[in-house]
Every structure is written in structure tokens, then in C-alpha cells.
Amino acid sequence: MGLSRTQQNLSLTLLALSACFHRGSHGFSPARPPSGSTMCSRTGGTALSAAAESVTASFIDTELRGAAMRLHTREQAPKEGEAPSKKIEPYVPTPADYLQFLVDSQHVYQALEDIVDEKDDLSVFRNCGLERTTALETDIEWMAKEFDLTRPPVGKFGVDYATSLRAMESIPELVCHFYNFYFAHTAGGRMIGKQMSALLLDKKTLEFYKWEGDLNEIKSRNKQHIEDMAASWSQQERTDCVDATAATFVGGGSINSYLSGGQNPH
């Protein structure tokens, strides 16, 4: 039996959101100097004030964002995308697919929480307000009961990504994965959640998509922690962080592929 038009539209929307999952975490405009920060030269030309530029420069909004946008296709990011397009076939996820997605997501979030707890260099991210494991446990138990499903073991995608994270020694690389995985969920991940809610849950919002406190304040606080850390890094450490972006797309995309029949746009 073919997919209905409504199912096709929902499927294509989910695929598009999955492909752009990280886009929202980097969808910040590059910092611009305040008006009046230019200086007139004796020849009548203008130049940016070096002081203003140093104040407004942002590691996240410039270097990390640039690396992320280059990993998008031209269709996703017409001005900055460089990645080749992949043909993704329409797929309508089932409750079992969604449950597997939640189980694997929790496994990766647990790995990140454990890493933050174990490494003093990442202590600023302890109890940071972005944690998802407890909320996911509530949702996993509810999904299994609501749809009469057996809780599945963590799948290959979740195991592989969590294992790779636990093996990392580089703090800048870990920060890149922390930033991308958590912040992508607060943007494109929430949009995916809304689509799944409409498709499978009669518009119920899972705990996975709720945060205690003001989410924008939580994001801003943690972004500043990253900016402060990056300010103390060497150029090589900044490069290591930026270069890890592609791996975050692959890891996060593999988890999202449970919602697209195993198809990973990255």
C-alpha cells in the first residue's frame, strides 16, 4: 500500500528536518561590530576598529558555524552549503522506530553526562540544565506502555556513537560534540519532536522536549561557557574543535536515521 499524501508530506518534512538537524544549533548571525565602530582614514577610506572586532568575535558564531554550514547541501544552505546532496526516500516512522530513537538518544546523552562528571575540564557543564537522560527515561517507559512495546536494547548507532565519545581524550573535540548534540536538539530536534507528536502521539509533547527554566537562558549560559573555554585554547585546540564537526553530524545523523528507515543524510 502506498503512502497517503499526508504521510508523504510528514515523511518528507521529517527527512528535511533530520538533514538540517544541526542547522538550528549554528543558525546564529555572525557577530557584527556596532554602528559607529569604523574609523575614517586620512585618505577618506574606512576600516574596522580592531578593538571592536575583538570584542564581538565569537568562536561559536564564526568558526564552529562556518564548519557546520559547509556540511549542509546547497539546497539546505544556498550560500554556504558545500556537501553533495543525497537522495532520501520517503519513510513514515512507526512507534517502534521512535522508541528506538529515544533509547539510543538516551544512551548517547548518558555518555555525555558521564564524561562531564568525570572530566574536571568540563565541570562547568555539570548540572547545566541541558541534561536529557531523566526526561528520556520517563518517555521511554511511557512509549513502551502506551504502544505495548518491549523496550529495545540500545541499537548499533547509539552504541557506536557513545563508545566513540567515551574514547575521546581531546577536550576541544568533546566540547564540539557536547555543543552540537545538545544544541541541535534544542532547535531542529524540537521541530522533529513536533512532527513525531503529530504523526504518532496525538500531539502529546514528550518530556524530552521540555526543560526546567528558560531554555534561551540555559542555552546562552552554556554558550558563554564554551566561548570562555575557547578563548583560552591554542589555535590548534580551536582547530581540533572545529574539525570534529563532521563527526558530530555523522553521529547525530545516525541516531536520527531511525526515523528515516536507516537513511543518514550525512
Coordinates of C-alpha atoms in Angstrom, one line a residue:
M1 CA 0.0 0.0 0.0
G2 CA 1.4 3.4 -1.0
L3 CA 1.8 6.3 1.4
S4 CA -1.1 8.8 1.6
R5 CA -0.3 12.4 0.7
T6 CA -0.4 13.4 4.3
Q7 CA 2.0 10.6 5.2
Q8 CA 4.3 11.6 2.4
N9 CA 4.3 15.2 3.5
L10 CA 5.1 14.3 7.1
S11 CA 7.8 11.9 5.9
L12 CA 9.5 14.5 3.7
T13 CA 9.3 17.1 6.5
L14 CA 10.9 14.7 8.9
L15 CA 13.7 13.9 6.5
A16 CA 14.3 17.5 5.8
L17 CA 14.5 18.3 9.5
S18 CA 16.8 15.4 10.1
A19 CA 19.1 16.6 7.4
C20 CA 19.1 20.1 8.9
F21 CA 19.2 18.8 12.5
H22 CA 22.4 20.7 13.3
R23 CA 21.5 23.8 11.4
G24 CA 19.5 25.4 14.2
S25 CA 22.4 25.0 16.6
H26 CA 24.5 27.1 14.3
G27 CA 21.9 29.3 12.9
F28 CA 23.3 32.5 14.5
S29 CA 24.2 35.5 12.5
P30 CA 27.9 36.2 12.6
A31 CA 28.7 38.9 15.1
R32 CA 28.7 42.4 13.6
P33 CA 30.5 45.4 15.0
P34 CA 28.3 48.1 16.5
S35 CA 27.4 51.0 14.3
G36 CA 30.0 53.8 14.5
S37 CA 32.8 51.3 15.1
T38 CA 34.6 52.2 11.9
M39 CA 37.4 54.7 11.7
C40 CA 38.0 57.2 8.9
S41 CA 41.5 57.1 7.4
R42 CA 43.3 60.2 6.3
T43 CA 42.6 59.2 2.7
G44 CA 38.8 59.1 3.4
G45 CA 38.6 55.2 3.5
T46 CA 37.1 53.3 6.4
A47 CA 38.5 50.3 8.4
L48 CA 37.1 48.2 11.2
S49 CA 38.2 49.1 14.6
A50 CA 40.4 46.2 15.8
A51 CA 39.2 46.7 19.4
A52 CA 35.5 46.4 18.3
E53 CA 36.3 43.3 16.2
S54 CA 38.0 41.6 19.1
V55 CA 35.1 42.3 21.4
T56 CA 32.4 41.0 19.0
A57 CA 34.3 38.0 17.7
S58 CA 32.6 34.7 18.6
F59 CA 34.1 31.2 18.3
I60 CA 30.7 29.6 18.0
D61 CA 29.2 32.2 15.6
T62 CA 32.2 32.2 13.3
E63 CA 34.5 29.1 13.3
L64 CA 32.0 26.5 14.5
R65 CA 29.1 27.9 12.5
G66 CA 31.2 28.0 9.3
A67 CA 32.3 24.4 9.7
A68 CA 28.7 23.3 10.2
M69 CA 27.2 25.3 7.3
R70 CA 29.8 23.9 4.9
L71 CA 28.4 20.4 5.8
H72 CA 25.0 21.3 4.5
T73 CA 24.0 21.0 0.9
R74 CA 23.2 23.9 -1.4
E75 CA 19.5 23.1 -1.0
Q76 CA 19.8 23.4 2.7
A77 CA 22.1 26.4 2.8
P78 CA 22.2 28.1 -0.6
K79 CA 25.0 30.5 0.2
E80 CA 27.3 28.3 2.4
G81 CA 26.4 24.7 1.8
E82 CA 29.1 22.5 0.1
A83 CA 28.1 18.9 0.9
P84 CA 26.8 16.8 -2.0
S85 CA 23.1 16.0 -2.0
K86 CA 21.9 12.6 -1.1
K87 CA 18.6 11.1 -2.3
I88 CA 16.5 10.2 0.6
E89 CA 13.4 8.1 0.1
P90 CA 10.2 9.0 1.9
Y91 CA 9.6 6.9 5.0
V92 CA 6.9 7.1 7.7
P93 CA 8.4 6.1 11.1
T94 CA 6.5 3.8 13.5
P95 CA 6.1 3.9 17.2
A96 CA 8.8 1.2 17.4
D97 CA 11.2 3.4 15.3
Y98 CA 10.6 6.4 17.6
L99 CA 11.1 4.3 20.7
Q100 CA 14.4 3.0 19.3
F101 CA 15.4 6.6 18.6
L102 CA 14.7 7.6 22.2
V103 CA 16.6 4.7 23.6
D104 CA 19.7 5.4 21.5
S105 CA 19.4 9.1 22.2
Q106 CA 19.4 8.4 26.0
H107 CA 22.5 6.2 25.7
V108 CA 24.4 9.0 24.0
Y109 CA 23.2 11.6 26.4
Q110 CA 24.2 9.3 29.3
A111 CA 27.7 9.0 27.9
L112 CA 28.0 12.8 27.6
E113 CA 26.8 13.3 31.2
D114 CA 29.2 10.7 32.5
I115 CA 32.1 12.3 30.6
V116 CA 31.2 15.7 32.0
D117 CA 31.1 14.3 35.5
E118 CA 34.4 12.5 35.1
K119 CA 36.5 15.3 33.5
D120 CA 37.2 18.3 35.6
D121 CA 38.0 20.4 32.5
L122 CA 34.3 20.1 31.6
S123 CA 33.0 20.8 35.2
V124 CA 31.2 24.0 34.0
F125 CA 28.7 21.7 32.2
R126 CA 27.7 19.8 35.3
N127 CA 24.0 20.3 36.1
C128 CA 24.0 22.7 33.2
G129 CA 20.2 22.5 32.6
L130 CA 20.5 20.7 29.2
E131 CA 20.6 17.1 30.6
R132 CA 18.1 14.8 28.9
T133 CA 18.6 11.3 30.4
T134 CA 15.9 11.6 33.2
A135 CA 13.3 13.1 30.8
L136 CA 14.1 10.4 28.2
E137 CA 13.6 7.6 30.8
T138 CA 10.1 8.9 31.5
D139 CA 9.3 9.0 27.8
I140 CA 10.7 5.6 27.1
E141 CA 8.7 4.0 29.8
W142 CA 5.5 5.8 28.6
M143 CA 6.1 4.9 24.9
A144 CA 6.6 1.2 25.8
K145 CA 3.4 1.1 27.9
E146 CA 1.3 3.2 25.5
F147 CA 2.1 1.2 22.4
D148 CA 2.5 -2.2 24.1
L149 CA 6.2 -2.4 23.1
T150 CA 9.1 -4.1 24.7
R151 CA 11.9 -1.7 25.5
P152 CA 14.6 -2.5 22.9
P153 CA 18.3 -2.7 23.7
V154 CA 20.4 0.2 22.6
G155 CA 21.0 -0.1 18.9
K156 CA 24.2 -0.1 16.9
F157 CA 24.1 3.6 16.2
G158 CA 23.7 4.6 19.8
V159 CA 26.4 2.1 21.0
D160 CA 28.9 3.2 18.3
Y161 CA 28.5 6.9 19.0
A162 CA 28.6 6.6 22.8
T163 CA 31.7 4.4 22.5
S164 CA 33.5 6.9 20.3
L165 CA 32.7 9.7 22.8
R166 CA 34.0 7.8 25.8
A167 CA 37.2 7.0 23.9
M168 CA 37.9 10.7 23.2
E169 CA 40.7 12.4 25.2
S170 CA 40.6 15.8 23.5
I171 CA 38.6 18.3 25.5
P172 CA 38.1 20.6 22.4
E173 CA 36.7 17.6 20.4
L174 CA 34.4 16.7 23.3
V175 CA 33.2 20.3 23.5
C176 CA 32.3 20.2 19.9
H177 CA 30.2 17.0 20.3
F178 CA 28.6 18.4 23.5
Y179 CA 27.6 21.6 21.8
N180 CA 26.3 20.0 18.6
F181 CA 24.4 17.1 20.2
Y182 CA 22.7 19.2 22.9
F183 CA 22.1 22.4 21.0
A184 CA 20.8 20.6 17.8
H185 CA 18.2 19.1 20.0
T186 CA 17.0 22.5 21.2
A187 CA 16.5 23.6 17.6
G188 CA 15.9 21.1 14.8
G189 CA 15.3 18.4 17.3
R190 CA 12.3 20.2 18.8
M191 CA 10.9 20.5 15.3
I192 CA 11.3 16.8 14.7
G193 CA 9.6 16.2 18.0
K194 CA 6.6 18.3 16.9
Q195 CA 6.3 16.3 13.7
M196 CA 6.5 13.0 15.5
S197 CA 4.0 14.2 18.0
A198 CA 1.5 15.0 15.2
L199 CA 2.2 11.7 13.4
L200 CA 2.2 9.3 16.3
L201 CA 1.2 10.8 19.6
D202 CA -2.0 12.8 19.0
K203 CA 0.1 15.9 19.6
K204 CA 1.4 14.9 23.0
T205 CA 4.7 16.6 23.9
L206 CA 7.2 14.3 25.4
E207 CA 9.4 15.2 28.4
F208 CA 12.4 15.1 26.0
Y209 CA 11.3 18.4 24.6
K210 CA 10.8 20.2 27.9
W211 CA 13.3 22.0 30.0
E212 CA 13.3 23.3 33.6
G213 CA 13.6 27.1 33.4
D214 CA 14.0 29.4 30.4
L215 CA 15.6 27.5 27.6
N216 CA 17.1 30.6 26.0
E217 CA 18.8 31.5 29.2
I218 CA 20.1 27.9 29.6
K219 CA 21.5 28.0 26.1
S220 CA 23.0 31.4 26.5
R221 CA 24.7 30.4 29.7
N222 CA 26.3 27.3 28.2
K223 CA 27.3 29.1 25.0
Q224 CA 29.2 31.5 27.2
H225 CA 30.9 28.7 28.9
I226 CA 32.1 27.4 25.5
E227 CA 33.2 30.9 24.4
D228 CA 35.2 31.3 27.7
M229 CA 36.9 27.9 27.2
A230 CA 37.7 28.6 23.5
A231 CA 39.3 32.0 24.4
S232 CA 41.9 30.1 26.4
W233 CA 42.7 27.5 23.8
S234 CA 45.6 27.5 21.4
Q235 CA 44.9 27.8 17.7
Q236 CA 45.5 24.0 17.4
E237 CA 42.9 23.3 20.0
R238 CA 40.4 25.6 18.3
T239 CA 41.1 23.8 15.0
D240 CA 40.6 20.4 16.8
C241 CA 37.2 21.5 18.0
V242 CA 36.1 22.8 14.6
D243 CA 37.4 19.7 12.8
A244 CA 35.3 17.5 15.0
T245 CA 32.1 19.0 13.5
A246 CA 31.8 16.4 10.7
A247 CA 31.9 13.5 13.2
T248 CA 29.1 15.1 15.2
F249 CA 27.0 15.3 12.1
V250 CA 27.6 11.6 11.4
G251 CA 26.9 10.6 15.0
G252 CA 23.8 12.6 15.4
G253 CA 22.6 11.8 11.9
S254 CA 22.9 8.0 12.7
I255 CA 20.6 8.4 15.6
N256 CA 18.1 10.4 13.6
S257 CA 18.2 7.7 10.9
Y258 CA 15.9 5.6 13.0
L259 CA 13.2 8.0 11.9
S260 CA 14.0 7.7 8.2
G261 CA 14.3 4.0 7.7
G262 CA 18.0 3.9 8.4
Q263 CA 18.9 6.6 5.9
N264 CA 21.5 9.0 7.2
P265 CA 21.7 12.3 5.2
H266 CA 25.3 12.8 6.5

